[in-house]
Coordinates of C-alpha atoms (C1' of nucleotides) in Angstrom, one line a residue:
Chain A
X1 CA -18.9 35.8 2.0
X2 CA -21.6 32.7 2.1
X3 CA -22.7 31.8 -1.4
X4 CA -25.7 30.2 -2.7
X5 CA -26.8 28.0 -0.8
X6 CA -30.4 28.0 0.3
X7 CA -31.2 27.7 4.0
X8 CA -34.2 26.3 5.4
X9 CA -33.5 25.9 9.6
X10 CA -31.1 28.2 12.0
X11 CA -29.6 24.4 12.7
X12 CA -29.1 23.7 9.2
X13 CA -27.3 27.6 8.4
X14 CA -25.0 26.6 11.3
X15 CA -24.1 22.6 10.6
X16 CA -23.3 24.2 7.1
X17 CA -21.1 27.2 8.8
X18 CA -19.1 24.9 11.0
X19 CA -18.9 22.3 8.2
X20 CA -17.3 24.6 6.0
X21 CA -14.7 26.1 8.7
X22 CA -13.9 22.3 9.1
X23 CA -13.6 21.4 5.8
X24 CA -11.8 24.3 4.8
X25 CA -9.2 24.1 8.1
X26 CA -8.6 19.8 7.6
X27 CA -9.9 18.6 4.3
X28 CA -12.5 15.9 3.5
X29 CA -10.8 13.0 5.0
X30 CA -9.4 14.7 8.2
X31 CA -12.6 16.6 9.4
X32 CA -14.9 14.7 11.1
X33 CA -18.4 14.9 11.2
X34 CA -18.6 14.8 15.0
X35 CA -16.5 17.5 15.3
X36 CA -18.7 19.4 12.9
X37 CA -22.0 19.0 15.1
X38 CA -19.8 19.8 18.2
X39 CA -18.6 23.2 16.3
X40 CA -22.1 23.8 15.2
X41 CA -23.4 22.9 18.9
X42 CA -26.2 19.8 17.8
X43 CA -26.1 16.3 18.2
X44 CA -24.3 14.6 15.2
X45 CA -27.3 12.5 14.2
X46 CA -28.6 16.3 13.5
X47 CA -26.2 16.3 10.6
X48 CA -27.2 13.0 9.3
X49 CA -30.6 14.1 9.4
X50 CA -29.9 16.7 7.4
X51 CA -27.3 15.5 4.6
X52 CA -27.6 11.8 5.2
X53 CA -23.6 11.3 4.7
X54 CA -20.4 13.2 5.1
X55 CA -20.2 13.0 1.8
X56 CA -22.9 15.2 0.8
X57 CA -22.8 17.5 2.9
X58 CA -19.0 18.0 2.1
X59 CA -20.5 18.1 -1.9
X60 CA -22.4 21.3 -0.9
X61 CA -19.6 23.4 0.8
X62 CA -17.1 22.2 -2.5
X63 CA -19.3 23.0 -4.9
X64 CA -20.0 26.6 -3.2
X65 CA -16.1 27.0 -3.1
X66 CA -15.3 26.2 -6.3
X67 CA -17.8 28.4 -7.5
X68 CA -16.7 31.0 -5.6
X69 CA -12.3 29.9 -6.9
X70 CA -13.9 30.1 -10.8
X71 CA -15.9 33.4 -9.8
X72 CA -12.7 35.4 -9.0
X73 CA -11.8 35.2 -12.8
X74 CA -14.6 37.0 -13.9
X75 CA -12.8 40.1 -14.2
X76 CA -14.4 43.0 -15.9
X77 CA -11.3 43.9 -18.7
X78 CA -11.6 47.3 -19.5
X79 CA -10.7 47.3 -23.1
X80 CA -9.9 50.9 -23.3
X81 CA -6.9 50.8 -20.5
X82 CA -3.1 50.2 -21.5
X83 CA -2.0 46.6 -21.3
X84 CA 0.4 47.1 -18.2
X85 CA -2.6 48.8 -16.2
X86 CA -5.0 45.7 -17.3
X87 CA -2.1 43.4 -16.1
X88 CA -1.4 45.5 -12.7
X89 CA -5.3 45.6 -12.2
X90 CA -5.5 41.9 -12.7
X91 CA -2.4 41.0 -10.0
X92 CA -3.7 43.6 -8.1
X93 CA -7.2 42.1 -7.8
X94 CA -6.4 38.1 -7.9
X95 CA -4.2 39.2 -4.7
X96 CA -7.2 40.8 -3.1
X97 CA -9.2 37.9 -3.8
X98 CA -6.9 35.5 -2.1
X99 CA -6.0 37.7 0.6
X100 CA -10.3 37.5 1.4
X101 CA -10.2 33.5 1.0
X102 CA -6.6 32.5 2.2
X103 CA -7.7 29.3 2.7
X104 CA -9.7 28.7 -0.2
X105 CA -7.0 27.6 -2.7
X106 CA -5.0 24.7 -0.8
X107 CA -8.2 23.6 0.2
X108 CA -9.7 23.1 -3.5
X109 CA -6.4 21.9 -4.4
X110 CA -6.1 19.0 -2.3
X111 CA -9.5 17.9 -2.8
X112 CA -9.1 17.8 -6.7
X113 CA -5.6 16.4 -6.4
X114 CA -7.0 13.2 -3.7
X115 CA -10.2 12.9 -5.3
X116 CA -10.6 12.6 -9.6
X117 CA -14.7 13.0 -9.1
X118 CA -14.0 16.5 -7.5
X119 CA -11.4 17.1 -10.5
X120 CA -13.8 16.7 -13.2
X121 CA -16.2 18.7 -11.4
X122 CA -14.2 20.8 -11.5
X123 CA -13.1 21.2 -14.7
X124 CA -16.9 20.7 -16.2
X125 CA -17.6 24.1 -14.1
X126 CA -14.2 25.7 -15.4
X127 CA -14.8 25.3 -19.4
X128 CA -17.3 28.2 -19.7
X129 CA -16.0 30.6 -17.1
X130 CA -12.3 30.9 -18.0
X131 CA -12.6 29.7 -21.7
X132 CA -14.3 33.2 -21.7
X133 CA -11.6 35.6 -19.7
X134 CA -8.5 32.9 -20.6
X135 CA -9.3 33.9 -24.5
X136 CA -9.9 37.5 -23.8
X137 CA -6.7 38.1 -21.8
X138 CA -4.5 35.8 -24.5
X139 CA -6.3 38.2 -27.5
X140 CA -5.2 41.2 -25.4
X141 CA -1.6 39.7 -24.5
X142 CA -1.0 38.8 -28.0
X143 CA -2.2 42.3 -29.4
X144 CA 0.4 43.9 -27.0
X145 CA 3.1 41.5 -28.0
X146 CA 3.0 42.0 -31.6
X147 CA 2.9 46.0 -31.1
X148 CA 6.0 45.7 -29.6
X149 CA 4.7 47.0 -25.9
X150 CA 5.9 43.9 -24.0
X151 CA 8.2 40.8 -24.0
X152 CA 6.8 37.3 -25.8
X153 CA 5.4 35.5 -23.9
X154 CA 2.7 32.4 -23.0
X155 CA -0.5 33.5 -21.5
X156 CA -0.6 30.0 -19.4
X157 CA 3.0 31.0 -18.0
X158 CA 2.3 34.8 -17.6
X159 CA -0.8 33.3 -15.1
X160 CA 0.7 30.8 -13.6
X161 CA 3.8 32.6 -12.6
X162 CA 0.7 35.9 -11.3
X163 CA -1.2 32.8 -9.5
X164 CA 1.5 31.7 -7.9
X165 CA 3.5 34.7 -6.6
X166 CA 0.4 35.7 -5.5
X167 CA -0.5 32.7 -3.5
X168 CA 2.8 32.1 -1.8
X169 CA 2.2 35.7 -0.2
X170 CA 0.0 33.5 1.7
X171 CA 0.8 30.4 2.0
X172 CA 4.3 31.5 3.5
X173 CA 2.2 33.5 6.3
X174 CA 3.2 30.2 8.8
X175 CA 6.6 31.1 8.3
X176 CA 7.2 34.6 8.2
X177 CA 4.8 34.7 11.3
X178 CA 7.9 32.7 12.8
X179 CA 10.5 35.1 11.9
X180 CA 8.6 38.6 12.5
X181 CA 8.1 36.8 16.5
X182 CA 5.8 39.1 18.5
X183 CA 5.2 41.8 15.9
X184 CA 2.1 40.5 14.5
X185 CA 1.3 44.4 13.5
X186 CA 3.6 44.1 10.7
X187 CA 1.8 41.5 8.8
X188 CA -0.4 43.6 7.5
X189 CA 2.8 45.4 5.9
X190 CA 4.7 42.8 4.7
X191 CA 1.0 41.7 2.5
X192 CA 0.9 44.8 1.3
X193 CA 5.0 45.0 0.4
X194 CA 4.1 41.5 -1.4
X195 CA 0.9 43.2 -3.3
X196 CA 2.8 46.1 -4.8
X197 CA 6.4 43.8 -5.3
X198 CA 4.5 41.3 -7.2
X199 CA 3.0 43.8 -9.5
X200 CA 6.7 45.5 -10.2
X201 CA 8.4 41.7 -10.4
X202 CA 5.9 41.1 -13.4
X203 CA 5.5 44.4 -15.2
X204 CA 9.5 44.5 -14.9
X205 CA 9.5 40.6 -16.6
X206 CA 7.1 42.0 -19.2
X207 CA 8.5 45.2 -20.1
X208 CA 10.8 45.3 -23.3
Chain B
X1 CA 17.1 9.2 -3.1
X2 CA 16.9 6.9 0.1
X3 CA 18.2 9.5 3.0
X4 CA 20.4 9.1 6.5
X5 CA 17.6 6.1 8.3
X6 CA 19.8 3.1 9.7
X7 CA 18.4 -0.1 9.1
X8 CA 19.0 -3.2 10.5
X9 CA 16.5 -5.4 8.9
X10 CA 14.7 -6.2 5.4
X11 CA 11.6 -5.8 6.5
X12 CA 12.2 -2.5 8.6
X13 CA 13.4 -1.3 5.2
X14 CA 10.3 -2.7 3.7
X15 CA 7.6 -0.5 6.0
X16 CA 9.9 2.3 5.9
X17 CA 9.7 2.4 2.2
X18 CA 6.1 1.8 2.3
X19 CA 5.3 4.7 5.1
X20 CA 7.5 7.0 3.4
X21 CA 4.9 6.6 0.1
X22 CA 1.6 6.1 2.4
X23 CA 2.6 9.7 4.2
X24 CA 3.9 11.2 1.0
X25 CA 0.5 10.6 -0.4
X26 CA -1.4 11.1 1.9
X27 CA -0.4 13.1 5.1
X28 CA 0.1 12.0 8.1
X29 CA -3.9 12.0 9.5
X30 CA -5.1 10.5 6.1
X31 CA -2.2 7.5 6.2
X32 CA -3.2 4.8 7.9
X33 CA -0.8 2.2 9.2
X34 CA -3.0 -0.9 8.0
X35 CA -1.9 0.6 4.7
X36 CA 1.2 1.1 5.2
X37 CA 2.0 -2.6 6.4
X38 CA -0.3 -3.8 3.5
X39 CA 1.9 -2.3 1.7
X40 CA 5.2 -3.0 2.9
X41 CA 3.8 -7.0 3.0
X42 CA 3.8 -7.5 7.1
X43 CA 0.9 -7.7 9.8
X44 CA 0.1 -4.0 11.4
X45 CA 1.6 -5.3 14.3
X46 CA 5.1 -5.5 13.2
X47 CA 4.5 -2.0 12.8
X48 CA 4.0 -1.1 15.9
X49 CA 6.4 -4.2 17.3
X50 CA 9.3 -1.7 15.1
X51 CA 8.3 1.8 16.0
X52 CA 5.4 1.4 18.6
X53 CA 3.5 4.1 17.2
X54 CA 2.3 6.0 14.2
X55 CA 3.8 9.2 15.4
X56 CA 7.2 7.2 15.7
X57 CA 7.1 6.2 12.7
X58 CA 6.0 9.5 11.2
X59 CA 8.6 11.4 12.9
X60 CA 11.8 8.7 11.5
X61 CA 9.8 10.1 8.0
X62 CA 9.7 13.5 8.3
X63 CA 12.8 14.0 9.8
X64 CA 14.1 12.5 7.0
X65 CA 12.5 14.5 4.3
X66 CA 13.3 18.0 6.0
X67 CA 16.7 17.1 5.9
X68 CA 16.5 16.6 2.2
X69 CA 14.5 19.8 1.7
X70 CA 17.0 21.5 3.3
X71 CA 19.6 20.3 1.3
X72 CA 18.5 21.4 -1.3
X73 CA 19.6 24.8 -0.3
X74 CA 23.0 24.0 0.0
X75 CA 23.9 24.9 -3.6
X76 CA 27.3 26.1 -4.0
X77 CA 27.6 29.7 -5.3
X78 CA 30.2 30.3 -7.4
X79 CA 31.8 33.7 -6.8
X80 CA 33.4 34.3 -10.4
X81 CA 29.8 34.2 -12.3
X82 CA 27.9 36.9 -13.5
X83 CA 25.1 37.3 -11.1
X84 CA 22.6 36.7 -14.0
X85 CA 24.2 33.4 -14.3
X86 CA 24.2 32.5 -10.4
X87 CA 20.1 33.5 -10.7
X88 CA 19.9 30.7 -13.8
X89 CA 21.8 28.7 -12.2
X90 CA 19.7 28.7 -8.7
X91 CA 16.4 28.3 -10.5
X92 CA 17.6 25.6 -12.6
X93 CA 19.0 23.9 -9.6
X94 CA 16.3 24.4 -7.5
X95 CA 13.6 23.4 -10.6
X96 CA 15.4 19.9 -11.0
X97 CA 15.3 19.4 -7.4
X98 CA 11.6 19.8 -7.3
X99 CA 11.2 17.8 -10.7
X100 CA 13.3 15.0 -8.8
X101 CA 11.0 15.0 -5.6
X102 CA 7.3 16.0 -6.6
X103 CA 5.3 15.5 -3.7
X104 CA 8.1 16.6 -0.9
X105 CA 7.5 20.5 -0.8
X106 CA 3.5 20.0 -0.2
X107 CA 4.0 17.1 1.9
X108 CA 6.1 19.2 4.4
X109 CA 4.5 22.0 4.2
X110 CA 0.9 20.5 5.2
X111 CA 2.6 18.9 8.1
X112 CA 4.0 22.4 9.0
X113 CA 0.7 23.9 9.0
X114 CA -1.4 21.4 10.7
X115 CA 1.0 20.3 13.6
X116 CA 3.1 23.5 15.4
X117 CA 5.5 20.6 16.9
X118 CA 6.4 20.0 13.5
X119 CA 6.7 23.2 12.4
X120 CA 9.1 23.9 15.7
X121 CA 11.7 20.8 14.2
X122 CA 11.5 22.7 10.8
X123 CA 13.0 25.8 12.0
X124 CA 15.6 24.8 14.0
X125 CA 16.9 22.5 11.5
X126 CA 16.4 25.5 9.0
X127 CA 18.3 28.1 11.0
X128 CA 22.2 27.3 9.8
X129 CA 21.7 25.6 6.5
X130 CA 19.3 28.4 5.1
X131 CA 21.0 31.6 7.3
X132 CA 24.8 30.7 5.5
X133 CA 23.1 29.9 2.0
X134 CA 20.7 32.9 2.6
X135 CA 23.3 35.5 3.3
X136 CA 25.4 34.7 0.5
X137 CA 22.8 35.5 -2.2
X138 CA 21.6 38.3 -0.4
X139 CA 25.3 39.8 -0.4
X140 CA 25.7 38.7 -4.2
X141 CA 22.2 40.3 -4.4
X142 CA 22.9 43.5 -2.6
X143 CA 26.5 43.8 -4.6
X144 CA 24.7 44.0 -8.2
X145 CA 22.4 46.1 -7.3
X146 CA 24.8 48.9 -5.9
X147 CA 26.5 48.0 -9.3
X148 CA 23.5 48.9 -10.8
X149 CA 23.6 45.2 -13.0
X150 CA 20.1 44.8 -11.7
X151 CA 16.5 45.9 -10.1
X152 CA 16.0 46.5 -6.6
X153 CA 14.5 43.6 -5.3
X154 CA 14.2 42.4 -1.6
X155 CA 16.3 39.1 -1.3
X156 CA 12.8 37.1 0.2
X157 CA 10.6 38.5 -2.8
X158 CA 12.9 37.3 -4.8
X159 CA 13.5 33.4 -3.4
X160 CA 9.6 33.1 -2.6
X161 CA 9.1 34.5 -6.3
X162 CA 11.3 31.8 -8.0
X163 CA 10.6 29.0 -5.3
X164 CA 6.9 29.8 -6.2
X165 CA 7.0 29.7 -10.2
X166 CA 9.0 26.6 -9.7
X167 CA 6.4 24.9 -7.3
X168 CA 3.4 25.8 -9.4
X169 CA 5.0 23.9 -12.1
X170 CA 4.5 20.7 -10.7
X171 CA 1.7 21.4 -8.8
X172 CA -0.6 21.9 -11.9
X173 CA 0.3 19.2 -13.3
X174 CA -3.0 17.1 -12.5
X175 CA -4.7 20.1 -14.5
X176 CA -2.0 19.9 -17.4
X177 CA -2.5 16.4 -17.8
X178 CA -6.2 16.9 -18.2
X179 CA -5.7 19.6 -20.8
X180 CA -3.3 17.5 -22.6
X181 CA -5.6 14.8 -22.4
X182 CA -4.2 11.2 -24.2
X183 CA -1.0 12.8 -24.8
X184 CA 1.4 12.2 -22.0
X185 CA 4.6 12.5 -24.1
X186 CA 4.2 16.4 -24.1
X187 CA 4.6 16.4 -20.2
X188 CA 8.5 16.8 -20.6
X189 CA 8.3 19.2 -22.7
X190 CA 5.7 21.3 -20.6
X191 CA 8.1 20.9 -17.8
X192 CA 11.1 21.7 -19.9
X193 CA 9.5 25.1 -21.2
X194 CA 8.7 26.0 -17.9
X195 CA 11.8 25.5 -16.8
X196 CA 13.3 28.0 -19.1
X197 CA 10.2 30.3 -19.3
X198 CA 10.9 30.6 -15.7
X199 CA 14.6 31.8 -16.0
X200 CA 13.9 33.7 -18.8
X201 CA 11.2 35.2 -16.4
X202 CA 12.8 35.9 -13.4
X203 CA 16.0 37.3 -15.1
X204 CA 13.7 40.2 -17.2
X205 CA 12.1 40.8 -13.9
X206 CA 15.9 41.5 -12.8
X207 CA 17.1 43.2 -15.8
X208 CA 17.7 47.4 -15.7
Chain C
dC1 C1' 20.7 -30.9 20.1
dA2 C1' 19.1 -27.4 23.6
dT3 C1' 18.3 -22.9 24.6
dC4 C1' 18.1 -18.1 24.4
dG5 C1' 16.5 -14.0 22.3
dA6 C1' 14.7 -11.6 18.6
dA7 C1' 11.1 -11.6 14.9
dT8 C1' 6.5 -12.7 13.6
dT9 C1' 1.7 -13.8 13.9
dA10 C1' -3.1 -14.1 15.4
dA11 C1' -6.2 -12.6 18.5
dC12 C1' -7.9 -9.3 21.2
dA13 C1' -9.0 -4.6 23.3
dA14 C1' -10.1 0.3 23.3
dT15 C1' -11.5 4.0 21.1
dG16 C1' -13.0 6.7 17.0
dT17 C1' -16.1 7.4 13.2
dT18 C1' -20.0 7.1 10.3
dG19 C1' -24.5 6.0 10.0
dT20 C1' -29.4 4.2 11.7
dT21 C1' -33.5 4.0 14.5
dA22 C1' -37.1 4.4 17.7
dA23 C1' -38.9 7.4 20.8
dA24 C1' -39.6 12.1 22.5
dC25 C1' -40.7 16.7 21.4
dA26 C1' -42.6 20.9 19.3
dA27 C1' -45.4 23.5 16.3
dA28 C1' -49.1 23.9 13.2
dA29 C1' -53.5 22.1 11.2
dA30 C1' -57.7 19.6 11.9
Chain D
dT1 C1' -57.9 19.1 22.1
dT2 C1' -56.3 15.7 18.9
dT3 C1' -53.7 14.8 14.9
dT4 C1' -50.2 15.4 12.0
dT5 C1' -45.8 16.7 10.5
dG6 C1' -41.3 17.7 10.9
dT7 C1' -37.4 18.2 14.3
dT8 C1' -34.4 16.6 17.8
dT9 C1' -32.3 13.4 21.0
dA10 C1' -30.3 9.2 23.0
dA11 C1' -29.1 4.8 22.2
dC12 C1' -27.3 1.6 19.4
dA13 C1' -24.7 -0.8 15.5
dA14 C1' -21.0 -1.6 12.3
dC15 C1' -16.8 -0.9 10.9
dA16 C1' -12.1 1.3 11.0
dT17 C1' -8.0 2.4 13.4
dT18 C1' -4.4 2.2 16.7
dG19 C1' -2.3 -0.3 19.9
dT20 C1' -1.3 -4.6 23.1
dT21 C1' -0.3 -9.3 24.3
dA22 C1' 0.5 -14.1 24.5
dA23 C1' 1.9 -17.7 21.8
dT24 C1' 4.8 -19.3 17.9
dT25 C1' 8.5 -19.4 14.8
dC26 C1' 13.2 -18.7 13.5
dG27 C1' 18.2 -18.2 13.9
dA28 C1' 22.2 -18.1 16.3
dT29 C1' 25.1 -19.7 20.1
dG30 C1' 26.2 -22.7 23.9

DNA sequence: CATCGAATTAACAATGTTGTTAAACAAAAA
DNA sequence: TTTTTGTTTAACAACATTGTTAATTCGATG
């Protein structure tokens, strides 16, 4: 859950809890650092004592984030496993990963989107990390493609199109909350429905 | 373009204009209507001497663009096709209709998600457009599939799949123009080969 | 032209938001 | 106990943001 980030105080662990379920909840520019000492239950000069500015306080809880967004991609590929079962393995746990940190996406996203100093944060942090699994899944896609097992295709649009099916499981919640009224039971099923339909929807696309 | 607002004056259509990009842009909590009337070239106060409040103001927006999200399910289905062809045709419609308004789907859905007032306005104005367009695929769904011309799908997997590989499209385009750094020209053709990786996509997912 | 009403502006008011500061407080070291 | 150091609070300051109001301008109509 928490990542690395070293505390010193009881205050400070809970000014940087209730700053990241504020940030996370309204974004930089909408959460307020008021409402952050309220949440954590200190005065608001408390936080300035601490972090000196919104600003860098807000730095710590994005840079945790994204480190935990880019950590997700570390996948262990099992070299040795057919190319469909790496695939369903990899939907299978970037669903998993999303379905722990629902908000986590949207949130990066609109802070690298608004903000071009978060971007190339971002991106500086992303070059190692997924230069390393992007070029291992691409050498494994590309083996599989040209033995026949599955349909050509580009490794950016093969992930984007996993990413996104995945992510719109969630990102839809609002809704279908709306139109399963009352039966809040039944979310668990319809995740789970997404999980194993997302995984058939791709291996189906891929197969030849 | 420009949707169903009435306007009597030029400078009515002037703010309008410049709200509609100030909340497009930013969201409603993060627009601020001393922008917006620095933008559309008045004092603040004729802002609020034309629609008295922010939230006025926001709503004559919104409205506005959920009505043209919504209309962009009105797509007529042509009986005759193939149903492969009524798929292509969806996505491609539906593709171009994102291509042609960028920021709309993740402006509405933020609202959506932060305010439950707006969310409320969505779905009633969402109940008759979507229900007629929405049980018309499904039955064209439901007839190939008994004819055995495709997979088994679930009519919502399906949509949120496509509405999703669509989305992402656009969405990562603030990383795409990073990895494609200095050459902007190749943006059309990014967007183009998505557009037909994503048919190509979603029909093998269909395919028996 | 005079007048009426709408449009526009400048000034102000109220509250929200971020950040500072001096004083009070607490705990540990001398 | 006194000192010292770091923590916490209350009060304030500066600026932003939304909204109001009274005075002014402008255009049409008598």
């Amino acid at each position: 859950m928490s990542t690395a980030i070293k505390i010193e105080s009881n205050n400070e662990q809970l000014m940087l809890e209730a700053a990241e379920a504020e940030f996370l909840e309204k974004g930089y520019s909408s959460a307020k650092t008021t409402a952050i000492a309220k949440r954590a239950g200190v005065t608001h000069a408390m936080l300035h004592y601490y972090f000196r500015t919104k600003e860098n306080l807000f730095q710590k809880i994005f840079e945790a984030k994204v480190q935990l967004l880019l950590g997700s991609f570390n996948q262990n590929l099992n070299d040795n496993l057919t190319f469909e079962l790496t695939v369903k393995n990899f939907i299978e746990f970037h669903f998993e990963f999303i379905r722990k940190n629902p908000k986590l996406v949207s949130f990066v996203y609109n802070e690298i989107v608004t903000n071009e100093a978060n971007r190339n944060m971002l991106f500086e942090k992303l070059q190692p990390t997924v230069a390393g699994t992007f070029v291992r899944i691409e050498r494994l896609l590309n083996e599989a493609i040209s033995k026949g097992m599955i349909k050509p295709i580009k490794i950016s649009d093969l992930l984007m199109n996993i990413a996104a099916m995945n992510i719109v499981t969630f990102m839809a919640l609002p809704v279908v909350l709306k139109l399963l009224p009352g039966q809040e039971d039944y979310i668990e099923d319809y995740i789970n429905e997404r999980k194993q339909s997302n995984v058939q929807f791709v291996l189906n696309a891929l197969r030849v």
